[in-house]
Amino acid sequence: MKDKYGRTIEYLRVSVTDRCDLRCRHCMPPEGVPLMAHEDILSYEEIAAVVTEAAKLGVRKIRLTGGEPLVRPQLAVLVKMLKSIPGIEQVVLTTNGVRLAQQLPDLLTAGLSGVNFSLNAMDREAYEAFAGRDRFEAAMAGLHAALDAPGLSVKINCVPTKGREEQVLKIASLARDTRASVRFIELMPIGMGAVLKGIPKIELIDLLQKKYGPFSHDEAGPEGVAPGEYRRPERQRGDAGGCPGDRTPKGPAEYYRFPGFASDIGFISAVSHRFCGDCNRIRLTADGMLKSCLAFPAGEDVKAILRGGAGEEALRESIVRCVQNKPKQHAFGFQKTEEQRSMSQIGG
Ligand code: SAM
Ligand code: SF4
């Protein structure tokens, strides 16, 4: 499915809930945000109906997100349903990992192929201060369970914010010590992100080099990419990770390898380096709005179509309309078009 700017849309991010068991400072205020009514949230059958029509139109990859997707009961049931839809090649998950250790066996059996693990602190106290909940051990158990799962793609996503440099550097060390790449994702002016300050990439690279030594193409593996050059290793091609922080096959992430590191460190600067020209995705909110861009509130009300009994063709038409209305680019920092809701409500 192509949009009017010629972009191929093959990736659908599905928010399964707006609920979350954490209160990360860059996402939600400590008191939480107004919640959607339970009856407004799409059932698994309704989500599968949307995905079925999207797959007929060319969607191949589904990412489940939220809120925290693992707070929704029996997520593995949904994974299995989606995995069995003709055309759907991959079902992956973005999670804070707090409930992952327990649910991973069922998710793997259901066909989950990848996890993007959101992590913003590596010490218990710092974790609690940032995430608003004392769930550090549970998150670490989730991370290790994912890393130990053969064949499961695992990436660690961190949004670096000022004053938290020490934790950010510790998170970087996971790319040295584990098979997971670590991606630093630029803070977006969404939700609480509008009131925090991110660490600029240039500053972060400086800190990383001071701590871990100069990155070098000698360490970059067989592809031999010059320092700082855009790098797209084969094993990551086609991956679009957490969002913000997604990459398309021709995406904008810059990857670096530090001396002695087992995995890459990536930088994804969606705000300062717009990569909208490569955007391949649309998103479905938990309450059934199909959105063509994270930064714009408008969308197609597919829940009304589903519940009004309008049928599969109307659903497909709505998906096509959404894709056709996909804006050329986001306008963060340029005009006041951004969403006023938090990432947990939109489905980050
Ligand atoms: N709860 C899950 C998690 O944390 O991975 C999935 C939903 S969460 C909204 C998805 C991603 O959005 C997380 O990696 C989170 O760090 C990121 N995020 C939330 N608010 C953000 C902001 N203002 N700027 C950049 N990323 C943000
Ligand atoms: Fe943190 Fe994700 Fe929950 Fe937002 S939705 S508070 S990023 S765990």
mmCIF file of N, CA, C and O and ligand atoms in Angstrom, residues 20 22-24 26-28 67-68 96 344, ligand 2:
data_model
loop_
_atom_site.group_PDB
_atom_site.id
_atom_site.type_symbol
_atom_site.label_atom_id
_atom_site.label_comp_id
_atom_site.label_asym_id
_atom_site.label_seq_id
_atom_site.Cartn_x
_atom_site.Cartn_y
_atom_site.Cartn_z
ATOM 1 N N CYS A 20 -0.948 1.465 32.306
ATOM 2 C CA CYS A 20 0.467 1.133 32.488
ATOM 3 C C CYS A 20 0.761 0.921 33.961
ATOM 4 O O CYS A 20 0.151 1.557 34.824
ATOM 5 N N LEU A 22 3.801 1.475 35.171
ATOM 6 C CA LEU A 22 4.857 2.413 35.553
ATOM 7 C C LEU A 22 4.378 3.846 35.309
ATOM 8 O O LEU A 22 3.316 4.065 34.709
ATOM 9 N N ARG A 23 5.180 4.788 35.759
ATOM 10 C CA ARG A 23 4.876 6.214 35.534
ATOM 11 C C ARG A 23 6.168 6.903 35.102
ATOM 12 O O ARG A 23 6.659 7.805 35.788
ATOM 13 N N CYS A 24 6.722 6.469 33.987
ATOM 14 C CA CYS A 24 8.014 7.026 33.560
ATOM 15 C C CYS A 24 7.917 8.536 33.393
ATOM 16 O O CYS A 24 6.945 9.049 32.821
ATOM 17 N N HIS A 26 9.258 10.723 31.540
ATOM 18 C CA HIS A 26 9.176 11.387 30.238
ATOM 19 C C HIS A 26 7.857 11.086 29.533
ATOM 20 O O HIS A 26 7.610 11.577 28.435
ATOM 21 N N CYS A 27 7.030 10.269 30.158
ATOM 22 C CA CYS A 27 5.817 9.802 29.471
ATOM 23 C C CYS A 27 4.545 10.250 30.181
ATOM 24 O O CYS A 27 3.677 10.878 29.595
ATOM 25 N N MET A 28 4.450 9.926 31.462
ATOM 26 C CA MET A 28 3.199 10.166 32.199
ATOM 27 C C MET A 28 3.452 10.951 33.467
ATOM 28 O O MET A 28 4.480 10.743 34.117
ATOM 29 N N GLY A 67 0.388 2.437 26.295
ATOM 30 C CA GLY A 67 0.397 1.841 27.609
ATOM 31 C C GLY A 67 1.375 0.668 27.686
ATOM 32 O O GLY A 67 2.279 0.563 26.888
ATOM 33 N N GLU A 68 1.224 -0.120 28.684
ATOM 34 C CA GLU A 68 2.073 -1.307 28.777
ATOM 35 C C GLU A 68 1.280 -2.512 28.265
ATOM 36 O O GLU A 68 0.319 -2.951 28.900
ATOM 37 N N ASN A 96 7.908 -2.396 28.803
ATOM 38 C CA ASN A 96 8.806 -2.023 29.891
ATOM 39 C C ASN A 96 9.382 -3.265 30.556
ATOM 40 O O ASN A 96 10.232 -3.164 31.436
ATOM 41 N N SER A 344 1.701 7.092 26.164
ATOM 42 C CA SER A 344 0.959 5.913 26.633
ATOM 43 C C SER A 344 -0.464 5.924 26.098
ATOM 44 O O SER A 344 -1.088 4.872 25.926
HETATM 45 FE FE1 SF4 B 2 6.776 4.124 30.901
HETATM 46 FE FE2 SF4 B 2 5.843 2.833 28.699
HETATM 47 FE FE3 SF4 B 2 4.334 3.186 30.858
HETATM 48 FE FE4 SF4 B 2 4.954 5.292 29.367
HETATM 49 S S1 SF4 B 2 3.712 3.571 28.728
HETATM 50 S S2 SF4 B 2 4.912 5.180 31.609
HETATM 51 S S3 SF4 B 2 7.021 4.725 28.746
HETATM 52 S S4 SF4 B 2 6.221 2.015 30.754
#
